[in-house]
Amino acid sequence: MKHDDLKPFHHALKILEDNCIGCVHCMRVCPTDAIRIFSGKAHVDQNRCVDCGECLNACPVDAIVVEQDDFNKIFSFDIRALLVPAILIGQFPEDIVESQILAALHELGFTHIFEVETIVPFLNDVFIDYQNRSNKKPLISSFCPAIVRLIQVRFPSLVGNIAQLKAPLDVAALYVRNLLEKKRGKKGKERSVGVFYVTPCAAKIAAVKSPVSDEEGRINGVINMDFIYNKMLRIISDKKIKPEQSPESVLRSGREILWSVTNGECYYEKGRSLAIDEIHNVINFLERVENGEMDEVDFLELRACDQSCAGGALAPQNRFLTVERLKNRVEKNSNRKNFNTRAFLTKNDISFLLENISVRPISPRSILKLDDDIEKAMVKMESVREMMKLLPNIDCGACGASSCSGLAEDIVKQEGSLDQCIFIQEILVRKNEQFIEHFEKIWGKAKLNRILSVKTNREEL
Amino acid sequence: MLYVGVSLQFRFHVTGGDFSSAGTASSEIKKVLKKLNVDGVVIKRAVVSLYEAEVNVVAHAFEGDIFVNISSEKISILLKDKGPGIVDISKAMEEGFSTASPQVREMGFGAGMGLPNIKRNSDFMDIQSVVGEGTTLQIEIYINNKNGEQE
């Protein structure tokens, strides 16, 4: 077993027990079937969860939250750098200019601000070179951490197709830390360097706290986008900062700021590429990749959220408006003197980044197996098939599992029991005639007869 | 504990011309193999073989049945179809040779890679065909052949 198989995933999504009403909304949308309800509360299987945030979006009572570092932690560092994804800029209407956004971030206490997408032109050069040397088809982007984890747990045979390159955030963090550590000052009086990141989603937090395949994170803390957005909006709308008094903008405004929205990566791909967003769409597509149907495609840009990062659970503004605003900013600035985006990297920077840009191969962490031993798994599989003849196939969720097949698998893994099924209880065990009458009215005679025809002397009952 | 002779059986019916359902058997078998903790490379070889074979039935035959037997040693696939049969099997095994109709090719099938692809991905393959009656294709993939090398 490889080293990182032993380490549990870090998770950024938390369930607030006091708020959870034990409904089935989160359980239904979970793409890795990680949620079960018991004792009236939702529980997450930590080995299955990929921090995609689907549950958070589906929760009707805001019982699922994203963990957050204490903001004041930034003040324990002398140099406080903030990595800003362009999605944060896209939260603001275009009449709020880039320099106001920057000034608001300085006002909040950051000494250096660096837009993550600044690194994109460099990364594209690296990626083209990597792709030329790779024999994997299709090559899958390592950008979205929820997708990388999804592939590890649900598509273990495809882990080798994921590009073994750091995501822009990690490369940007490397660059910024390296740059600022040179500016720490004289020996003995060194200033401490803290690097922070504003995140639009839970998966990025999870990735920073336990990188998929890297031991050391270079980011000291993560700030949730909805939190900082509110603070920035207050500063900007209090007119504390007028556009004319704002410092010079160093935010990028070229095409690269669209990198984290859908088609952002594919835009630069020379070969045949496809961009797919929203995790269930991605799952359907990966099934076909696994069948070998997509071997003619060179590159896949896969993102867990609809509209990619603009649809992140922590991005406060409407995802479609965010994409439109970013496109408008690119348009607005298109006649401005072009940033030479590669020019800011020195030769030393480039060789330093190239030395550190690779990641180790990503290990599979299959959650689907019923048993490690194939023969035992086959016996369990047979039991699941038997059980499916008995269960009503309604997927109501009343048993606390996401579906009848989910319950059947829980039972063979000894994580559940058949008496959780209310239909089996009422029809076969209690033989409740009133219930049977209702059942037939709603679900039909065929389904009822199928359940009734099962021998009821099973030991599970 | 010893489970002597444990195996799982599956059966699928395939209708000729029903391209939208091509892949049903391979998807189902893939799901099962993942649950059995079969190595990813082996799964891919089995799924690719089965998918190609399934498409062949859809593209060329009137109808067919697929029988899959999974034991701890191998995945055995038997496809029996009613259809025109194959006139020259050795010709059909050549890469790029196809008798698929233009309509089938337009849908992205019939590139003449099906049978060679099955041959490449399986550990055993046998075709018997009677012209005017149909074709029987037998495929085996060994569970422990993880590097995919032909034995």
PDB file of C-alpha atoms in Angstrom, chain A residues 134-412:
ATOM      1  CA  SER A 134       2.827  11.964 -22.230  1.00  0.00           C
ATOM      2  CA  ASN A 135       1.361   8.909 -23.919  1.00  0.00           C
ATOM      3  CA  LYS A 136      -1.913   9.079 -21.970  1.00  0.00           C
ATOM      4  CA  LYS A 137      -5.120   9.672 -23.859  1.00  0.00           C
ATOM      5  CA  PRO A 138      -7.188  11.396 -22.803  1.00  0.00           C
ATOM      6  CA  LEU A 139      -5.030  13.386 -20.437  1.00  0.00           C
ATOM      7  CA  ILE A 140      -7.152  14.680 -17.554  1.00  0.00           C
ATOM      8  CA  SER A 141      -6.539  18.066 -15.956  1.00  0.00           C
ATOM      9  CA  SER A 142      -5.435  18.048 -12.319  1.00  0.00           C
ATOM     10  CA  PHE A 143      -7.044  21.450 -11.748  1.00  0.00           C
ATOM     11  CA  CYS A 144     -10.223  20.597  -9.823  1.00  0.00           C
ATOM     12  CA  PRO A 145      -9.412  18.805  -6.546  1.00  0.00           C
ATOM     13  CA  ALA A 146     -12.928  17.370  -6.192  1.00  0.00           C
ATOM     14  CA  ILE A 147     -12.520  15.714  -9.596  1.00  0.00           C
ATOM     15  CA  VAL A 148      -9.102  14.311  -8.711  1.00  0.00           C
ATOM     16  CA  ARG A 149     -10.596  12.729  -5.583  1.00  0.00           C
ATOM     17  CA  LEU A 150     -13.656  11.557  -7.487  1.00  0.00           C
ATOM     18  CA  ILE A 151     -11.391   9.695  -9.909  1.00  0.00           C
ATOM     19  CA  GLN A 152      -9.433   8.180  -7.028  1.00  0.00           C
ATOM     20  CA  VAL A 153     -12.540   6.772  -5.344  1.00  0.00           C
ATOM     21  CA  ARG A 154     -14.873   5.999  -8.261  1.00  0.00           C
ATOM     22  CA  PHE A 155     -12.660   5.622 -11.332  1.00  0.00           C
ATOM     23  CA  PRO A 156      -9.483   4.070  -9.940  1.00  0.00           C
ATOM     24  CA  SER A 157      -8.455   2.760 -13.370  1.00  0.00           C
ATOM     25  CA  LEU A 158      -8.162   6.354 -14.620  1.00  0.00           C
ATOM     26  CA  VAL A 159      -5.809   7.803 -11.985  1.00  0.00           C
ATOM     27  CA  GLY A 160      -2.944   7.348 -14.439  1.00  0.00           C
ATOM     28  CA  ASN A 161      -4.641   9.720 -16.891  1.00  0.00           C
ATOM     29  CA  ILE A 162      -4.491  12.668 -14.491  1.00  0.00           C
ATOM     30  CA  ALA A 163      -1.695  15.096 -15.388  1.00  0.00           C
ATOM     31  CA  GLN A 164       1.033  14.892 -12.765  1.00  0.00           C
ATOM     32  CA  LEU A 165       1.358  18.644 -12.574  1.00  0.00           C
ATOM     33  CA  LYS A 166       0.554  20.995  -9.720  1.00  0.00           C
ATOM     34  CA  ALA A 167      -2.606  23.066 -10.005  1.00  0.00           C
ATOM     35  CA  PRO A 168      -2.221  26.849 -10.630  1.00  0.00           C
ATOM     36  CA  LEU A 169      -2.938  27.616  -6.985  1.00  0.00           C
ATOM     37  CA  ASP A 170      -0.049  25.459  -5.784  1.00  0.00           C
ATOM     38  CA  VAL A 171       2.348  26.830  -8.393  1.00  0.00           C
ATOM     39  CA  ALA A 172       1.314  30.382  -7.537  1.00  0.00           C
ATOM     40  CA  ALA A 173       1.856  29.640  -3.838  1.00  0.00           C
ATOM     41  CA  LEU A 174       5.331  28.264  -4.586  1.00  0.00           C
ATOM     42  CA  TYR A 175       6.230  31.341  -6.589  1.00  0.00           C
ATOM     43  CA  VAL A 176       4.921  33.844  -4.062  1.00  0.00           C
ATOM     44  CA  ARG A 177       6.519  32.168  -1.075  1.00  0.00           C
ATOM     45  CA  ASN A 178       9.827  31.882  -2.883  1.00  0.00           C
ATOM     46  CA  LEU A 179       9.644  35.534  -3.924  1.00  0.00           C
ATOM     47  CA  LEU A 180       8.706  36.915  -0.511  1.00  0.00           C
ATOM     48  CA  GLU A 181      11.123  34.800   1.457  1.00  0.00           C
ATOM     49  CA  LYS A 182      13.882  36.611  -0.410  1.00  0.00           C
ATOM     50  CA  LYS A 183      12.489  39.860   0.982  1.00  0.00           C
ATOM     51  CA  ARG A 184      12.411  38.778   4.607  1.00  0.00           C
ATOM     52  CA  GLY A 185      15.162  41.099   5.650  1.00  0.00           C
ATOM     53  CA  LYS A 186      18.404  40.820   7.584  1.00  0.00           C
ATOM     54  CA  LYS A 187      19.385  37.730   9.498  1.00  0.00           C
ATOM     55  CA  GLY A 188      18.189  37.827  13.076  1.00  0.00           C
ATOM     56  CA  LYS A 189      15.500  40.336  12.123  1.00  0.00           C
ATOM     57  CA  GLU A 190      13.729  38.158   9.575  1.00  0.00           C
ATOM     58  CA  ARG A 191      10.125  38.873   8.935  1.00  0.00           C
ATOM     59  CA  SER A 192       7.726  35.939   8.826  1.00  0.00           C
ATOM     60  CA  VAL A 193       5.885  35.153   5.572  1.00  0.00           C
ATOM     61  CA  GLY A 194       2.265  34.006   5.569  1.00  0.00           C
ATOM     62  CA  VAL A 195       0.568  32.946   2.335  1.00  0.00           C
ATOM     63  CA  PHE A 196      -3.236  32.831   2.248  1.00  0.00           C
ATOM     64  CA  TYR A 197      -5.792  31.900  -0.367  1.00  0.00           C
ATOM     65  CA  VAL A 198      -9.380  32.973  -1.025  1.00  0.00           C
ATOM     66  CA  THR A 199     -11.373  29.887  -1.958  1.00  0.00           C
ATOM     67  CA  PRO A 200     -14.620  29.586  -3.923  1.00  0.00           C
ATOM     68  CA  CYS A 201     -15.219  26.000  -2.764  1.00  0.00           C
ATOM     69  CA  ALA A 202     -14.725  23.335  -0.096  1.00  0.00           C
ATOM     70  CA  ALA A 203     -12.618  21.043  -2.267  1.00  0.00           C
ATOM     71  CA  LYS A 204      -9.824  23.603  -2.526  1.00  0.00           C
ATOM     72  CA  ILE A 205      -9.678  23.840   1.265  1.00  0.00           C
ATOM     73  CA  ALA A 206      -9.509  20.070   1.549  1.00  0.00           C
ATOM     74  CA  ALA A 207      -6.750  20.018  -1.068  1.00  0.00           C
ATOM     75  CA  VAL A 208      -4.727  22.701   0.711  1.00  0.00           C
ATOM     76  CA  LYS A 209      -5.076  20.932   4.063  1.00  0.00           C
ATOM     77  CA  SER A 210      -4.193  17.514   2.674  1.00  0.00           C
ATOM     78  CA  PRO A 211      -2.743  17.825  -0.794  1.00  0.00           C
ATOM     79  CA  VAL A 212      -3.704  14.864  -2.974  1.00  0.00           C
ATOM     80  CA  SER A 213      -0.159  13.803  -3.548  1.00  0.00           C
ATOM     81  CA  ASP A 214       2.170  16.328  -1.925  1.00  0.00           C
ATOM     82  CA  GLU A 215       3.394  16.263   1.643  1.00  0.00           C
ATOM     83  CA  GLU A 216       3.854  19.929   2.376  1.00  0.00           C
ATOM     84  CA  GLY A 217       1.339  22.625   1.813  1.00  0.00           C
ATOM     85  CA  ARG A 218       2.754  26.056   1.127  1.00  0.00           C
ATOM     86  CA  ILE A 219      -0.374  27.871   2.121  1.00  0.00           C
ATOM     87  CA  ASN A 220      -0.791  28.973   5.732  1.00  0.00           C
ATOM     88  CA  GLY A 221      -4.506  29.509   5.693  1.00  0.00           C
ATOM     89  CA  VAL A 222      -7.624  29.589   3.572  1.00  0.00           C
ATOM     90  CA  ILE A 223     -10.245  32.334   3.594  1.00  0.00           C
ATOM     91  CA  ASN A 224     -13.719  31.540   2.407  1.00  0.00           C
ATOM     92  CA  MET A 225     -14.876  33.723  -0.467  1.00  0.00           C
ATOM     93  CA  ASP A 226     -18.293  34.548   0.978  1.00  0.00           C
ATOM     94  CA  PHE A 227     -16.649  35.781   4.168  1.00  0.00           C
ATOM     95  CA  ILE A 228     -14.120  38.096   2.526  1.00  0.00           C
ATOM     96  CA  TYR A 229     -16.646  39.276  -0.070  1.00  0.00           C
ATOM     97  CA  ASN A 230     -18.885  40.716   2.638  1.00  0.00           C
ATOM     98  CA  LYS A 231     -15.957  42.490   4.279  1.00  0.00           C
ATOM     99  CA  MET A 232     -14.724  43.902   0.960  1.00  0.00           C
ATOM    100  CA  LEU A 233     -18.159  45.054  -0.082  1.00  0.00           C
ATOM    101  CA  ARG A 234     -18.513  47.011   3.166  1.00  0.00           C
ATOM    102  CA  ILE A 235     -15.174  48.742   2.681  1.00  0.00           C
ATOM    103  CA  ILE A 236     -15.888  49.560  -0.965  1.00  0.00           C
ATOM    104  CA  SER A 237     -19.464  50.736  -0.410  1.00  0.00           C
ATOM    105  CA  ASP A 238     -18.505  52.851   2.613  1.00  0.00           C
ATOM    106  CA  LYS A 239     -16.592  54.863  -0.011  1.00  0.00           C
ATOM    107  CA  LYS A 240     -13.475  54.448   2.032  1.00  0.00           C
ATOM    108  CA  ILE A 241     -11.761  53.844  -1.264  1.00  0.00           C
ATOM    109  CA  LYS A 242     -12.418  55.976  -4.282  1.00  0.00           C
ATOM    110  CA  PRO A 243     -11.219  54.699  -7.634  1.00  0.00           C
ATOM    111  CA  GLU A 244      -8.914  57.700  -8.116  1.00  0.00           C
ATOM    112  CA  GLN A 245      -7.051  57.206  -4.841  1.00  0.00           C
ATOM    113  CA  SER A 246      -6.561  53.491  -5.343  1.00  0.00           C
ATOM    114  CA  PRO A 247      -3.094  52.085  -5.819  1.00  0.00           C
ATOM    115  CA  GLU A 248      -1.878  50.962  -9.221  1.00  0.00           C
ATOM    116  CA  SER A 249      -3.571  47.792 -10.388  1.00  0.00           C
ATOM    117  CA  VAL A 250      -1.505  44.692 -10.730  1.00  0.00           C
ATOM    118  CA  LEU A 251      -4.438  42.433 -11.410  1.00  0.00           C
ATOM    119  CA  ARG A 252      -4.345  40.576 -14.705  1.00  0.00           C
ATOM    120  CA  SER A 253      -7.054  41.282 -17.201  1.00  0.00           C
ATOM    121  CA  GLY A 254      -6.140  39.089 -20.155  1.00  0.00           C
ATOM    122  CA  ARG A 255      -7.825  35.941 -21.387  1.00  0.00           C
ATOM    123  CA  GLU A 256      -6.207  33.954 -18.574  1.00  0.00           C
ATOM    124  CA  ILE A 257      -8.680  35.282 -15.992  1.00  0.00           C
ATOM    125  CA  LEU A 258     -11.236  32.981 -17.630  1.00  0.00           C
ATOM    126  CA  TRP A 259      -9.059  29.948 -16.882  1.00  0.00           C
ATOM    127  CA  SER A 260     -11.148  28.726 -13.962  1.00  0.00           C
ATOM    128  CA  VAL A 261     -14.493  29.040 -15.738  1.00  0.00           C
ATOM    129  CA  THR A 262     -15.724  26.384 -18.158  1.00  0.00           C
ATOM    130  CA  ASN A 263     -13.558  26.044 -21.279  1.00  0.00           C
ATOM    131  CA  GLY A 264     -10.792  28.046 -19.615  1.00  0.00           C
ATOM    132  CA  GLU A 265      -8.237  25.284 -20.051  1.00  0.00           C
ATOM    133  CA  CYS A 266      -9.579  23.888 -23.332  1.00  0.00           C
ATOM    134  CA  TYR A 267      -9.166  27.330 -24.896  1.00  0.00           C
ATOM    135  CA  TYR A 268      -5.404  26.779 -24.946  1.00  0.00           C
ATOM    136  CA  GLU A 269      -5.435  23.118 -25.971  1.00  0.00           C
ATOM    137  CA  LYS A 270      -4.157  22.465 -29.480  1.00  0.00           C
ATOM    138  CA  GLY A 271      -5.495  18.918 -29.850  1.00  0.00           C
ATOM    139  CA  ARG A 272      -9.007  17.567 -29.463  1.00  0.00           C
ATOM    140  CA  SER A 273     -10.383  18.547 -26.090  1.00  0.00           C
ATOM    141  CA  LEU A 274     -13.645  18.607 -24.184  1.00  0.00           C
ATOM    142  CA  ALA A 275     -14.723  20.713 -21.220  1.00  0.00           C
ATOM    143  CA  ILE A 276     -17.269  19.142 -18.885  1.00  0.00           C
ATOM    144  CA  ASP A 277     -18.673  20.798 -15.801  1.00  0.00           C
ATOM    145  CA  GLU A 278     -20.965  19.628 -12.957  1.00  0.00           C
ATOM    146  CA  ILE A 279     -19.962  16.472 -11.155  1.00  0.00           C
ATOM    147  CA  HIS A 280     -22.799  14.219 -12.317  1.00  0.00           C
ATOM    148  CA  ASN A 281     -22.065  15.135 -15.942  1.00  0.00           C
ATOM    149  CA  VAL A 282     -18.422  14.353 -15.276  1.00  0.00           C
ATOM    150  CA  ILE A 283     -19.327  10.949 -13.812  1.00  0.00           C
ATOM    151  CA  ASN A 284     -21.404  10.024 -16.862  1.00  0.00           C
ATOM    152  CA  PHE A 285     -18.580  11.031 -19.110  1.00  0.00           C
ATOM    153  CA  LEU A 286     -15.878   9.219 -17.135  1.00  0.00           C
ATOM    154  CA  GLU A 287     -17.911   6.017 -17.417  1.00  0.00           C
ATOM    155  CA  ARG A 288     -17.434   6.284 -21.170  1.00  0.00           C
ATOM    156  CA  VAL A 289     -13.771   7.155 -20.864  1.00  0.00           C
ATOM    157  CA  GLU A 290     -13.378   3.981 -18.813  1.00  0.00           C
ATOM    158  CA  ASN A 291     -14.997   1.957 -21.594  1.00  0.00           C
ATOM    159  CA  GLY A 292     -12.238   3.106 -23.900  1.00  0.00           C
ATOM    160  CA  GLU A 293     -14.707   5.126 -25.978  1.00  0.00           C
ATOM    161  CA  MET A 294     -12.745   8.380 -25.635  1.00  0.00           C
ATOM    162  CA  ASP A 295      -9.247   7.265 -26.567  1.00  0.00           C
ATOM    163  CA  GLU A 296      -9.273   9.699 -29.485  1.00  0.00           C
ATOM    164  CA  VAL A 297      -9.661  12.722 -27.214  1.00  0.00           C
ATOM    165  CA  ASP A 298      -6.401  14.412 -26.214  1.00  0.00           C
ATOM    166  CA  PHE A 299      -7.448  16.429 -23.200  1.00  0.00           C
ATOM    167  CA  LEU A 300     -10.308  16.635 -20.719  1.00  0.00           C
ATOM    168  CA  GLU A 301     -11.080  19.675 -18.618  1.00  0.00           C
ATOM    169  CA  LEU A 302     -13.325  18.359 -15.839  1.00  0.00           C
ATOM    170  CA  ARG A 303     -14.851  20.550 -13.150  1.00  0.00           C
ATOM    171  CA  ALA A 304     -17.100  19.522 -10.259  1.00  0.00           C
ATOM    172  CA  CYS A 305     -19.281  22.632 -10.256  1.00  0.00           C
ATOM    173  CA  ASP A 306     -21.737  23.854 -12.869  1.00  0.00           C
ATOM    174  CA  GLN A 307     -20.006  26.837 -14.576  1.00  0.00           C
ATOM    175  CA  SER A 308     -16.803  25.570 -12.940  1.00  0.00           C
ATOM    176  CA  CYS A 309     -15.373  27.749 -10.149  1.00  0.00           C
ATOM    177  CA  ALA A 310     -17.967  30.472 -10.761  1.00  0.00           C
ATOM    178  CA  GLY A 311     -20.432  27.927  -9.357  1.00  0.00           C
ATOM    179  CA  GLY A 312     -18.374  27.139  -6.266  1.00  0.00           C
ATOM    180  CA  ALA A 313     -20.450  26.760  -3.113  1.00  0.00           C
ATOM    181  CA  LEU A 314     -18.657  29.693  -1.454  1.00  0.00           C
ATOM    182  CA  ALA A 315     -18.926  32.098  -4.398  1.00  0.00           C
ATOM    183  CA  PRO A 316     -21.707  34.428  -3.250  1.00  0.00           C
ATOM    184  CA  GLN A 317     -22.810  35.832  -6.606  1.00  0.00           C
ATOM    185  CA  ASN A 318     -24.831  34.099  -9.323  1.00  0.00           C
ATOM    186  CA  ARG A 319     -22.525  31.848 -11.354  1.00  0.00           C
ATOM    187  CA  PHE A 320     -23.735  33.060 -14.754  1.00  0.00           C
ATOM    188  CA  LEU A 321     -23.293  36.709 -13.791  1.00  0.00           C
ATOM    189  CA  THR A 322     -19.794  35.946 -12.551  1.00  0.00           C
ATOM    190  CA  VAL A 323     -18.807  34.426 -15.898  1.00  0.00           C
ATOM    191  CA  GLU A 324     -20.347  37.363 -17.761  1.00  0.00           C
ATOM    192  CA  ARG A 325     -18.504  39.892 -15.595  1.00  0.00           C
ATOM    193  CA  LEU A 326     -15.171  38.209 -16.127  1.00  0.00           C
ATOM    194  CA  LYS A 327     -15.733  38.123 -19.880  1.00  0.00           C
ATOM    195  CA  ASN A 328     -16.664  41.804 -19.802  1.00  0.00           C
ATOM    196  CA  ARG A 329     -13.477  42.630 -17.922  1.00  0.00           C
ATOM    197  CA  VAL A 330     -11.397  40.840 -20.542  1.00  0.00           C
ATOM    198  CA  GLU A 331     -13.275  42.755 -23.255  1.00  0.00           C
ATOM    199  CA  LYS A 332     -12.928  46.090 -21.473  1.00  0.00           C
ATOM    200  CA  ASN A 333      -9.211  45.689 -21.054  1.00  0.00           C
ATOM    201  CA  SER A 334      -8.495  44.247 -24.472  1.00  0.00           C
ATOM    202  CA  ASN A 335      -7.260  47.570 -25.861  1.00  0.00           C
ATOM    203  CA  ARG A 336      -5.102  48.218 -22.804  1.00  0.00           C
ATOM    204  CA  LYS A 337      -1.371  47.683 -23.125  1.00  0.00           C
ATOM    205  CA  ASN A 338      -0.884  43.951 -22.933  1.00  0.00           C
ATOM    206  CA  PHE A 339       0.704  42.544 -19.849  1.00  0.00           C
ATOM    207  CA  ASN A 340       3.666  40.507 -20.806  1.00  0.00           C
ATOM    208  CA  THR A 341       2.589  37.753 -18.477  1.00  0.00           C
ATOM    209  CA  ARG A 342       5.703  35.684 -18.892  1.00  0.00           C
ATOM    210  CA  ALA A 343       8.054  38.606 -18.355  1.00  0.00           C
ATOM    211  CA  PHE A 344       7.643  38.827 -14.579  1.00  0.00           C
ATOM    212  CA  LEU A 345       9.222  35.416 -14.090  1.00  0.00           C
ATOM    213  CA  THR A 346      13.019  35.509 -13.956  1.00  0.00           C
ATOM    214  CA  LYS A 347      15.174  32.671 -15.238  1.00  0.00           C
ATOM    215  CA  ASN A 348      15.741  31.607 -11.639  1.00  0.00           C
ATOM    216  CA  ASP A 349      12.012  31.632 -10.916  1.00  0.00           C
ATOM    217  CA  ILE A 350      11.357  29.447 -13.929  1.00  0.00           C
ATOM    218  CA  SER A 351      13.965  26.861 -13.063  1.00  0.00           C
ATOM    219  CA  PHE A 352      12.777  26.841  -9.431  1.00  0.00           C
ATOM    220  CA  LEU A 353       9.155  26.309 -10.496  1.00  0.00           C
ATOM    221  CA  LEU A 354      10.062  23.639 -13.039  1.00  0.00           C
ATOM    222  CA  GLU A 355      11.924  21.713 -10.351  1.00  0.00           C
ATOM    223  CA  ASN A 356       8.844  21.708  -8.152  1.00  0.00           C
ATOM    224  CA  ILE A 357       5.950  21.494 -10.560  1.00  0.00           C
ATOM    225  CA  SER A 358       5.569  17.717 -10.771  1.00  0.00           C
ATOM    226  CA  VAL A 359       3.516  15.671  -8.365  1.00  0.00           C
ATOM    227  CA  ARG A 360       3.859  11.991  -7.570  1.00  0.00           C
ATOM    228  CA  PRO A 361       1.488   9.545  -9.270  1.00  0.00           C
ATOM    229  CA  ILE A 362      -1.968   9.696  -7.764  1.00  0.00           C
ATOM    230  CA  SER A 363      -3.051   6.507  -5.997  1.00  0.00           C
ATOM    231  CA  PRO A 364      -6.418   4.857  -6.478  1.00  0.00           C
ATOM    232  CA  ARG A 365      -8.608   4.675  -3.351  1.00  0.00           C
ATOM    233  CA  SER A 366     -11.551   2.599  -4.547  1.00  0.00           C
ATOM    234  CA  ILE A 367     -14.674   2.818  -2.424  1.00  0.00           C
ATOM    235  CA  LEU A 368     -16.682   0.483  -4.592  1.00  0.00           C
ATOM    236  CA  LYS A 369     -15.227  -2.888  -3.633  1.00  0.00           C
ATOM    237  CA  LEU A 370     -17.399  -5.100  -1.452  1.00  0.00           C
ATOM    238  CA  ASP A 371     -14.358  -6.982  -0.171  1.00  0.00           C
ATOM    239  CA  ASP A 372     -10.614  -7.045  -0.830  1.00  0.00           C
ATOM    240  CA  ASP A 373     -10.824 -10.747  -1.561  1.00  0.00           C
ATOM    241  CA  ILE A 374     -12.506 -11.485  -4.874  1.00  0.00           C
ATOM    242  CA  GLU A 375     -14.211 -14.692  -3.762  1.00  0.00           C
ATOM    243  CA  LYS A 376     -15.652 -13.076  -0.668  1.00  0.00           C
ATOM    244  CA  ALA A 377     -16.701 -10.113  -2.780  1.00  0.00           C
ATOM    245  CA  MET A 378     -18.468 -12.492  -5.153  1.00  0.00           C
ATOM    246  CA  VAL A 379     -20.406 -14.074  -2.313  1.00  0.00           C
ATOM    247  CA  LYS A 380     -21.407 -10.606  -1.106  1.00  0.00           C
ATOM    248  CA  MET A 381     -22.339  -9.574  -4.632  1.00  0.00           C
ATOM    249  CA  GLU A 382     -24.607 -12.595  -4.920  1.00  0.00           C
ATOM    250  CA  SER A 383     -26.272 -11.630  -1.624  1.00  0.00           C
ATOM    251  CA  VAL A 384     -26.786  -8.101  -2.923  1.00  0.00           C
ATOM    252  CA  ARG A 385     -28.462  -9.483  -6.034  1.00  0.00           C
ATOM    253  CA  GLU A 386     -30.683 -11.720  -3.918  1.00  0.00           C
ATOM    254  CA  MET A 387     -31.581  -8.836  -1.651  1.00  0.00           C
ATOM    255  CA  MET A 388     -32.487  -6.655  -4.631  1.00  0.00           C
ATOM    256  CA  LYS A 389     -35.235  -9.136  -5.512  1.00  0.00           C
ATOM    257  CA  LEU A 390     -36.760  -8.430  -2.136  1.00  0.00           C
ATOM    258  CA  LEU A 391     -36.324  -4.685  -1.790  1.00  0.00           C
ATOM    259  CA  PRO A 392     -39.024  -2.462  -3.343  1.00  0.00           C
ATOM    260  CA  ASN A 393     -36.672  -0.496  -5.675  1.00  0.00           C
ATOM    261  CA  ILE A 394     -38.317   2.757  -4.733  1.00  0.00           C
ATOM    262  CA  ASP A 395     -35.152   4.447  -3.449  1.00  0.00           C
ATOM    263  CA  CYS A 396     -37.243   6.382  -0.930  1.00  0.00           C
ATOM    264  CA  GLY A 397     -34.406   6.875   1.511  1.00  0.00           C
ATOM    265  CA  ALA A 398     -36.581   6.114   4.543  1.00  0.00           C
ATOM    266  CA  CYS A 399     -34.131   3.384   5.603  1.00  0.00           C
ATOM    267  CA  GLY A 400     -31.395   6.010   5.886  1.00  0.00           C
ATOM    268  CA  ALA A 401     -29.548   4.760   2.788  1.00  0.00           C
ATOM    269  CA  SER A 402     -29.589   6.560  -0.537  1.00  0.00           C
ATOM    270  CA  SER A 403     -31.155   3.713  -2.507  1.00  0.00           C
ATOM    271  CA  CYS A 404     -32.307   0.117  -2.221  1.00  0.00           C
ATOM    272  CA  SER A 405     -29.014  -1.052  -3.686  1.00  0.00           C
ATOM    273  CA  GLY A 406     -27.170   1.175  -1.225  1.00  0.00           C
ATOM    274  CA  LEU A 407     -29.007  -0.510   1.647  1.00  0.00           C
ATOM    275  CA  ALA A 408     -28.313  -3.960   0.185  1.00  0.00           C
ATOM    276  CA  GLU A 409     -24.595  -3.185   0.057  1.00  0.00           C
ATOM    277  CA  ASP A 410     -24.656  -1.799   3.588  1.00  0.00           C
ATOM    278  CA  ILE A 411     -26.231  -5.060   4.738  1.00  0.00           C
ATOM    279  CA  VAL A 412     -23.614  -7.322   3.147  1.00  0.00           C
TER     280      VAL A 412
END
